[in-house]
């Protein structure tokens, strides 16, 4: 079946490093992608989104890259901080359906 | 002000009981959802309502029944609770039902014993 998945279940980085979290999707019909951050005991929180007609989008300390050729999505976090420790999910939307989530990557930031 | 609020946050109940989780959003959104997150953190859509009308109903046991009295509320009622129903249930909302960012509540931790 078609699904959104992440390459690594866990990622450990040092404070101040840049983090890259990857996601592969299989449905070329998806036209909208979102990255969510979920802290322990809380609901998923919107970080950044990108439409399929774009390759890159930047936010505050975060950048999302979309490579439609290989169906790959990545989230880059600059100067990672301890407060960035959380589970990160990529999600895709196919027209007319609800958001479909990948399995999540747990980011651990050590001081 | 909490945009998407759900109650209760924690619920421990015995097998066979019937329980409800309530959800309200004050964002003026037309679409509301229930998602289930299992112990491995996997998030899966259960239901979606648009303007009180059911538009998505994934393969969920019919013991689960959503009810939307108005577009700002979407409650989840679960009959005859089973051990496997233990999970975190998230309510969410979005401006429309396709191509929009979805905003989540803080979750309801259901434990069936």
PDB file of C-alpha atoms in Angstrom:
ATOM      1  CA  UNK A   1       0.000   0.000   0.000  1.00  0.00           C
ATOM      2  CA  UNK A   2       0.966   3.616  -0.238  1.00  0.00           C
ATOM      3  CA  UNK A   3       2.362   5.177   2.883  1.00  0.00           C
ATOM      4  CA  UNK A   4       4.648   7.819   4.224  1.00  0.00           C
ATOM      5  CA  UNK A   5       7.668   6.555   6.086  1.00  0.00           C
ATOM      6  CA  UNK A   6      10.809   7.854   7.704  1.00  0.00           C
ATOM      7  CA  UNK A   7      14.288   6.525   7.140  1.00  0.00           C
ATOM      8  CA  UNK A   8      15.407   6.405  10.755  1.00  0.00           C
ATOM      9  CA  UNK A   9      13.393   5.869  13.922  1.00  0.00           C
ATOM     10  CA  UNK A  10      15.908   7.761  16.061  1.00  0.00           C
ATOM     11  CA  UNK A  11      18.441  10.551  15.596  1.00  0.00           C
ATOM     12  CA  UNK A  12      20.858  11.799  18.227  1.00  0.00           C
ATOM     13  CA  UNK A  13      22.699  15.085  17.807  1.00  0.00           C
ATOM     14  CA  UNK A  14      24.741  17.495  19.879  1.00  0.00           C
ATOM     15  CA  UNK A  15      23.387  20.899  20.786  1.00  0.00           C
ATOM     16  CA  UNK A  16      24.344  23.405  18.121  1.00  0.00           C
ATOM     17  CA  UNK A  17      24.604  20.845  15.332  1.00  0.00           C
ATOM     18  CA  UNK A  18      22.306  20.848  12.339  1.00  0.00           C
ATOM     19  CA  UNK A  19      19.772  18.020  12.190  1.00  0.00           C
ATOM     20  CA  UNK A  20      18.335  16.411   9.106  1.00  0.00           C
ATOM     21  CA  UNK A  21      15.278  14.200   9.343  1.00  0.00           C
ATOM     22  CA  UNK A  22      14.276  12.294   6.247  1.00  0.00           C
ATOM     23  CA  UNK A  23      11.020  10.961   4.923  1.00  0.00           C
ATOM     24  CA  UNK A  24      10.112   8.920   1.865  1.00  0.00           C
ATOM     25  CA  UNK A  25       6.650   8.935   0.377  1.00  0.00           C
ATOM     26  CA  UNK A  26       5.240   6.650  -2.266  1.00  0.00           C
ATOM     27  CA  UNK A  27       2.241   8.448  -3.729  1.00  0.00           C
ATOM     28  CA  UNK A  28       3.146  10.859  -6.498  1.00  0.00           C
ATOM     29  CA  UNK A  29      -0.425  12.213  -6.370  1.00  0.00           C
ATOM     30  CA  UNK A  30       0.166  13.788  -2.943  1.00  0.00           C
ATOM     31  CA  UNK A  31       0.265  17.534  -3.321  1.00  0.00           C
ATOM     32  CA  UNK A  32       0.786  18.813   0.196  1.00  0.00           C
ATOM     33  CA  UNK A  33       3.277  17.796   2.858  1.00  0.00           C
ATOM     34  CA  UNK A  34       3.606  18.816   6.482  1.00  0.00           C
ATOM     35  CA  UNK A  35       6.164  18.290   9.211  1.00  0.00           C
ATOM     36  CA  UNK A  36       4.878  17.969  12.753  1.00  0.00           C
ATOM     37  CA  UNK A  37       6.713  17.973  16.082  1.00  0.00           C
ATOM     38  CA  UNK A  38       5.315  16.002  18.992  1.00  0.00           C
ATOM     39  CA  UNK A  39       6.712  16.585  22.451  1.00  0.00           C
ATOM     40  CA  UNK A  40       6.177  14.062  25.203  1.00  0.00           C
ATOM     41  CA  UNK A  41       2.630  14.170  26.504  1.00  0.00           C
ATOM     42  CA  UNK A  42       1.417  16.616  23.887  1.00  0.00           C
ATOM     43  CA  UNK A  43      -0.310  16.627  20.546  1.00  0.00           C
ATOM     44  CA  UNK A  44       1.473  17.015  17.182  1.00  0.00           C
ATOM     45  CA  UNK A  45       2.382  20.615  16.504  1.00  0.00           C
ATOM     46  CA  UNK A  46       2.679  22.095  13.016  1.00  0.00           C
ATOM     47  CA  UNK A  47       6.241  23.065  12.075  1.00  0.00           C
ATOM     48  CA  UNK A  48       6.318  23.758   8.368  1.00  0.00           C
ATOM     49  CA  UNK A  49       4.562  22.717   5.185  1.00  0.00           C
ATOM     50  CA  UNK A  50       5.297  22.573   1.484  1.00  0.00           C
ATOM     51  CA  UNK A  51       3.174  22.163  -1.620  1.00  0.00           C
ATOM     52  CA  UNK A  52       4.184  19.861  -4.445  1.00  0.00           C
ATOM     53  CA  UNK A  53       4.877  22.794  -6.781  1.00  0.00           C
ATOM     54  CA  UNK A  54       7.766  23.866  -4.541  1.00  0.00           C
ATOM     55  CA  UNK A  55      11.197  22.348  -3.866  1.00  0.00           C
ATOM     56  CA  UNK A  56      12.171  24.221  -0.750  1.00  0.00           C
ATOM     57  CA  UNK A  57      10.595  26.263   1.964  1.00  0.00           C
ATOM     58  CA  UNK A  58      12.248  27.975   4.896  1.00  0.00           C
ATOM     59  CA  UNK A  59      10.971  28.889   8.312  1.00  0.00           C
ATOM     60  CA  UNK A  60      12.620  29.992  11.498  1.00  0.00           C
ATOM     61  CA  UNK A  61      15.598  27.619  11.905  1.00  0.00           C
ATOM     62  CA  UNK A  62      13.797  24.989   9.832  1.00  0.00           C
ATOM     63  CA  UNK A  63      13.891  24.168   6.142  1.00  0.00           C
ATOM     64  CA  UNK A  64      11.833  21.603   4.287  1.00  0.00           C
ATOM     65  CA  UNK A  65      13.111  20.141   1.038  1.00  0.00           C
ATOM     66  CA  UNK A  66      10.966  18.233  -1.401  1.00  0.00           C
ATOM     67  CA  UNK A  67      12.451  16.036  -4.113  1.00  0.00           C
ATOM     68  CA  UNK A  68       9.580  14.790  -6.231  1.00  0.00           C
ATOM     69  CA  UNK A  69      11.848  12.797  -8.516  1.00  0.00           C
ATOM     70  CA  UNK A  70      12.730  10.356  -5.754  1.00  0.00           C
ATOM     71  CA  UNK A  71       9.687  11.088  -3.601  1.00  0.00           C
ATOM     72  CA  UNK A  72      11.759  12.336  -0.703  1.00  0.00           C
ATOM     73  CA  UNK A  73      11.039  14.938   1.938  1.00  0.00           C
ATOM     74  CA  UNK A  74      13.463  16.251   4.534  1.00  0.00           C
ATOM     75  CA  UNK A  75      13.383  18.566   7.506  1.00  0.00           C
ATOM     76  CA  UNK A  76      16.520  20.463   8.371  1.00  0.00           C
ATOM     77  CA  UNK A  77      16.843  22.067  11.788  1.00  0.00           C
ATOM     78  CA  UNK A  78      19.650  24.578  12.173  1.00  0.00           C
ATOM     79  CA  UNK A  79      21.570  24.942  15.431  1.00  0.00           C
ATOM     80  CA  UNK A  80      19.571  22.234  17.159  1.00  0.00           C
ATOM     81  CA  UNK A  81      18.605  23.009  20.742  1.00  0.00           C
ATOM     82  CA  UNK A  82      17.571  20.743  23.640  1.00  0.00           C
ATOM     83  CA  UNK A  83      14.028  22.067  23.197  1.00  0.00           C
ATOM     84  CA  UNK A  84      13.971  20.505  19.742  1.00  0.00           C
ATOM     85  CA  UNK A  85      13.982  17.028  21.312  1.00  0.00           C
ATOM     86  CA  UNK A  86      10.736  15.413  20.235  1.00  0.00           C
ATOM     87  CA  UNK A  87       9.221  12.983  17.772  1.00  0.00           C
ATOM     88  CA  UNK A  88       9.007  14.392  14.253  1.00  0.00           C
ATOM     89  CA  UNK A  89       6.419  13.215  11.758  1.00  0.00           C
ATOM     90  CA  UNK A  90       6.102  13.870   8.096  1.00  0.00           C
ATOM     91  CA  UNK A  91       2.615  13.724   6.678  1.00  0.00           C
ATOM     92  CA  UNK A  92       1.093  13.855   3.249  1.00  0.00           C
ATOM     93  CA  UNK A  93      -2.283  14.767   1.887  1.00  0.00           C
ATOM     94  CA  UNK A  94      -3.796  13.267  -1.195  1.00  0.00           C
ATOM     95  CA  UNK A  95      -6.638  15.289  -2.636  1.00  0.00           C
ATOM     96  CA  UNK A  96      -9.945  14.384  -1.029  1.00  0.00           C
ATOM     97  CA  UNK A  97      -8.469  12.390   1.827  1.00  0.00           C
ATOM     98  CA  UNK A  98      -7.185  13.124   5.294  1.00  0.00           C
ATOM     99  CA  UNK A  99      -3.617  13.602   6.398  1.00  0.00           C
ATOM    100  CA  UNK A 100      -1.547  10.403   6.374  1.00  0.00           C
ATOM    101  CA  UNK A 101       1.334  10.222   8.826  1.00  0.00           C
ATOM    102  CA  UNK A 102       4.670   8.483   8.653  1.00  0.00           C
ATOM    103  CA  UNK A 103       6.051   6.537  11.580  1.00  0.00           C
ATOM    104  CA  UNK A 104       8.034   9.287  13.269  1.00  0.00           C
ATOM    105  CA  UNK A 105      11.674   9.989  14.087  1.00  0.00           C
ATOM    106  CA  UNK A 106      12.688  10.599  17.673  1.00  0.00           C
ATOM    107  CA  UNK A 107      15.228  13.422  17.839  1.00  0.00           C
ATOM    108  CA  UNK A 108      17.410  13.529  20.939  1.00  0.00           C
ATOM    109  CA  UNK A 109      19.561  16.577  21.535  1.00  0.00           C
ATOM    110  CA  UNK A 110      22.330  16.387  24.081  1.00  0.00           C
ATOM    111  CA  UNK A 111      24.070  19.354  25.672  1.00  0.00           C
TER     112      UNK A 111
ATOM    113  CA  UNK B   1      -7.119  30.058  24.710  1.00  0.00           C
ATOM    114  CA  UNK B   2      -6.760  26.450  23.654  1.00  0.00           C
ATOM    115  CA  UNK B   3      -7.593  26.093  19.957  1.00  0.00           C
ATOM    116  CA  UNK B   4      -8.529  22.405  20.021  1.00  0.00           C
ATOM    117  CA  UNK B   5      -9.467  21.108  23.442  1.00  0.00           C
ATOM    118  CA  UNK B   6     -10.428  17.607  24.400  1.00  0.00           C
ATOM    119  CA  UNK B   7     -11.554  16.033  27.643  1.00  0.00           C
ATOM    120  CA  UNK B   8     -10.719  14.029  29.582  1.00  0.00           C
ATOM    121  CA  UNK B   9      -6.943  14.057  29.228  1.00  0.00           C
ATOM    122  CA  UNK B  10      -6.592  10.776  31.102  1.00  0.00           C
ATOM    123  CA  UNK B  11      -9.114   8.000  31.344  1.00  0.00           C
ATOM    124  CA  UNK B  12      -8.695   4.609  32.999  1.00  0.00           C
ATOM    125  CA  UNK B  13     -11.611   2.256  32.685  1.00  0.00           C
ATOM    126  CA  UNK B  14     -12.494  -1.410  32.804  1.00  0.00           C
ATOM    127  CA  UNK B  15     -13.134  -3.682  29.872  1.00  0.00           C
ATOM    128  CA  UNK B  16     -16.723  -3.679  28.738  1.00  0.00           C
ATOM    129  CA  UNK B  17     -17.450  -0.118  29.831  1.00  0.00           C
ATOM    130  CA  UNK B  18     -18.730   2.646  27.563  1.00  0.00           C
ATOM    131  CA  UNK B  19     -16.895   5.950  27.539  1.00  0.00           C
ATOM    132  CA  UNK B  20     -16.872   9.239  25.653  1.00  0.00           C
ATOM    133  CA  UNK B  21     -14.178  11.740  24.771  1.00  0.00           C
ATOM    134  CA  UNK B  22     -15.280  15.261  23.983  1.00  0.00           C
ATOM    135  CA  UNK B  23     -13.633  17.703  21.601  1.00  0.00           C
ATOM    136  CA  UNK B  24     -14.199  21.360  20.853  1.00  0.00           C
ATOM    137  CA  UNK B  25     -12.393  23.756  18.535  1.00  0.00           C
ATOM    138  CA  UNK B  26     -12.612  27.548  18.624  1.00  0.00           C
ATOM    139  CA  UNK B  27     -10.788  28.144  15.356  1.00  0.00           C
ATOM    140  CA  UNK B  28     -13.905  28.419  13.236  1.00  0.00           C
ATOM    141  CA  UNK B  29     -12.799  25.415  11.187  1.00  0.00           C
ATOM    142  CA  UNK B  30     -15.219  23.402   9.107  1.00  0.00           C
ATOM    143  CA  UNK B  31     -13.501  20.039   9.439  1.00  0.00           C
ATOM    144  CA  UNK B  32     -12.741  17.945  12.501  1.00  0.00           C
ATOM    145  CA  UNK B  33     -10.970  14.625  12.948  1.00  0.00           C
ATOM    146  CA  UNK B  34     -10.205  11.836  15.351  1.00  0.00           C
ATOM    147  CA  UNK B  35      -6.811  10.184  15.160  1.00  0.00           C
ATOM    148  CA  UNK B  36      -5.533   7.237  17.169  1.00  0.00           C
ATOM    149  CA  UNK B  37      -1.895   6.934  18.241  1.00  0.00           C
ATOM    150  CA  UNK B  38      -0.701   3.513  19.277  1.00  0.00           C
ATOM    151  CA  UNK B  39       2.121   2.528  21.607  1.00  0.00           C
ATOM    152  CA  UNK B  40       4.607   2.782  18.731  1.00  0.00           C
ATOM    153  CA  UNK B  41       3.589   6.395  18.131  1.00  0.00           C
ATOM    154  CA  UNK B  42       1.904   5.622  14.830  1.00  0.00           C
ATOM    155  CA  UNK B  43      -0.885   8.119  14.091  1.00  0.00           C
ATOM    156  CA  UNK B  44      -3.850   6.906  12.097  1.00  0.00           C
ATOM    157  CA  UNK B  45      -7.008   8.679  10.980  1.00  0.00           C
ATOM    158  CA  UNK B  46     -10.242   7.275  12.359  1.00  0.00           C
ATOM    159  CA  UNK B  47     -12.952   9.735  11.338  1.00  0.00           C
ATOM    160  CA  UNK B  48     -13.382  13.071   9.673  1.00  0.00           C
ATOM    161  CA  UNK B  49     -16.389  15.383   9.696  1.00  0.00           C
ATOM    162  CA  UNK B  50     -16.926  18.398   7.477  1.00  0.00           C
ATOM    163  CA  UNK B  51     -19.679  20.764   8.595  1.00  0.00           C
ATOM    164  CA  UNK B  52     -21.163  18.016  10.778  1.00  0.00           C
ATOM    165  CA  UNK B  53     -21.180  15.543   7.896  1.00  0.00           C
ATOM    166  CA  UNK B  54     -19.117  12.354   8.049  1.00  0.00           C
ATOM    167  CA  UNK B  55     -16.649  12.316   5.157  1.00  0.00           C
ATOM    168  CA  UNK B  56     -14.005   9.827   6.251  1.00  0.00           C
ATOM    169  CA  UNK B  57     -14.648   6.638   8.139  1.00  0.00           C
ATOM    170  CA  UNK B  58     -11.620   4.399   8.192  1.00  0.00           C
ATOM    171  CA  UNK B  59     -11.803   0.758   9.102  1.00  0.00           C
ATOM    172  CA  UNK B  60     -12.763   1.222  12.714  1.00  0.00           C
ATOM    173  CA  UNK B  61     -14.910  -1.171  14.793  1.00  0.00           C
ATOM    174  CA  UNK B  62     -18.494   0.006  14.976  1.00  0.00           C
ATOM    175  CA  UNK B  63     -18.060   0.190  18.748  1.00  0.00           C
ATOM    176  CA  UNK B  64     -16.579   3.604  17.941  1.00  0.00           C
ATOM    177  CA  UNK B  65     -19.199   6.198  17.100  1.00  0.00           C
ATOM    178  CA  UNK B  66     -18.381   9.849  16.444  1.00  0.00           C
ATOM    179  CA  UNK B  67     -21.009  12.511  16.946  1.00  0.00           C
ATOM    180  CA  UNK B  68     -20.862  16.092  15.750  1.00  0.00           C
ATOM    181  CA  UNK B  69     -23.634  18.251  17.260  1.00  0.00           C
ATOM    182  CA  UNK B  70     -22.211  21.303  15.471  1.00  0.00           C
ATOM    183  CA  UNK B  71     -19.121  22.048  13.458  1.00  0.00           C
ATOM    184  CA  UNK B  72     -17.196  23.159  16.529  1.00  0.00           C
ATOM    185  CA  UNK B  73     -17.657  19.862  18.354  1.00  0.00           C
ATOM    186  CA  UNK B  74     -16.785  16.273  17.547  1.00  0.00           C
ATOM    187  CA  UNK B  75     -17.209  13.720  20.301  1.00  0.00           C
ATOM    188  CA  UNK B  76     -16.069  10.125  20.261  1.00  0.00           C
ATOM    189  CA  UNK B  77     -18.113   7.460  21.998  1.00  0.00           C
ATOM    190  CA  UNK B  78     -16.700   3.995  22.518  1.00  0.00           C
ATOM    191  CA  UNK B  79     -18.871   1.048  23.515  1.00  0.00           C
ATOM    192  CA  UNK B  80     -17.779  -2.196  25.131  1.00  0.00           C
ATOM    193  CA  UNK B  81     -14.189  -1.136  25.601  1.00  0.00           C
ATOM    194  CA  UNK B  82     -11.478  -3.706  24.918  1.00  0.00           C
ATOM    195  CA  UNK B  83      -7.866  -3.907  26.049  1.00  0.00           C
ATOM    196  CA  UNK B  84      -6.715  -3.123  22.499  1.00  0.00           C
ATOM    197  CA  UNK B  85      -8.517   0.212  22.609  1.00  0.00           C
ATOM    198  CA  UNK B  86      -5.846   1.522  24.956  1.00  0.00           C
ATOM    199  CA  UNK B  87      -4.130   4.339  23.076  1.00  0.00           C
ATOM    200  CA  UNK B  88      -3.924   8.095  22.816  1.00  0.00           C
ATOM    201  CA  UNK B  89      -6.804   9.649  20.917  1.00  0.00           C
ATOM    202  CA  UNK B  90      -6.249  13.009  19.258  1.00  0.00           C
ATOM    203  CA  UNK B  91      -8.909  15.369  18.089  1.00  0.00           C
ATOM    204  CA  UNK B  92      -7.947  17.785  15.326  1.00  0.00           C
ATOM    205  CA  UNK B  93      -9.443  20.403  13.041  1.00  0.00           C
ATOM    206  CA  UNK B  94      -8.671  22.130   9.760  1.00  0.00           C
ATOM    207  CA  UNK B  95     -10.236  24.920   7.690  1.00  0.00           C
ATOM    208  CA  UNK B  96     -11.360  22.446   5.028  1.00  0.00           C
ATOM    209  CA  UNK B  97     -11.103  18.738   4.327  1.00  0.00           C
ATOM    210  CA  UNK B  98      -8.319  18.676   1.806  1.00  0.00           C
ATOM    211  CA  UNK B  99      -5.011  20.401   1.378  1.00  0.00           C
ATOM    212  CA  UNK B 100      -5.096  22.203   4.700  1.00  0.00           C
ATOM    213  CA  UNK B 101      -2.967  22.147   7.797  1.00  0.00           C
ATOM    214  CA  UNK B 102      -4.511  20.142  10.603  1.00  0.00           C
ATOM    215  CA  UNK B 103      -4.307  21.410  14.161  1.00  0.00           C
ATOM    216  CA  UNK B 104      -4.289  18.896  16.982  1.00  0.00           C
ATOM    217  CA  UNK B 105      -5.531  18.830  20.524  1.00  0.00           C
ATOM    218  CA  UNK B 106      -3.380  17.662  23.414  1.00  0.00           C
ATOM    219  CA  UNK B 107      -4.670  14.097  23.344  1.00  0.00           C
ATOM    220  CA  UNK B 108      -6.711  11.814  25.573  1.00  0.00           C
ATOM    221  CA  UNK B 109      -4.847   8.910  27.130  1.00  0.00           C
ATOM    222  CA  UNK B 110      -7.212   5.951  27.337  1.00  0.00           C
ATOM    223  CA  UNK B 111      -6.196   2.917  29.365  1.00  0.00           C
ATOM    224  CA  UNK B 112      -8.472  -0.103  29.436  1.00  0.00           C
ATOM    225  CA  UNK B 113      -7.803  -2.554  32.260  1.00  0.00           C
TER     226      UNK B 113
END
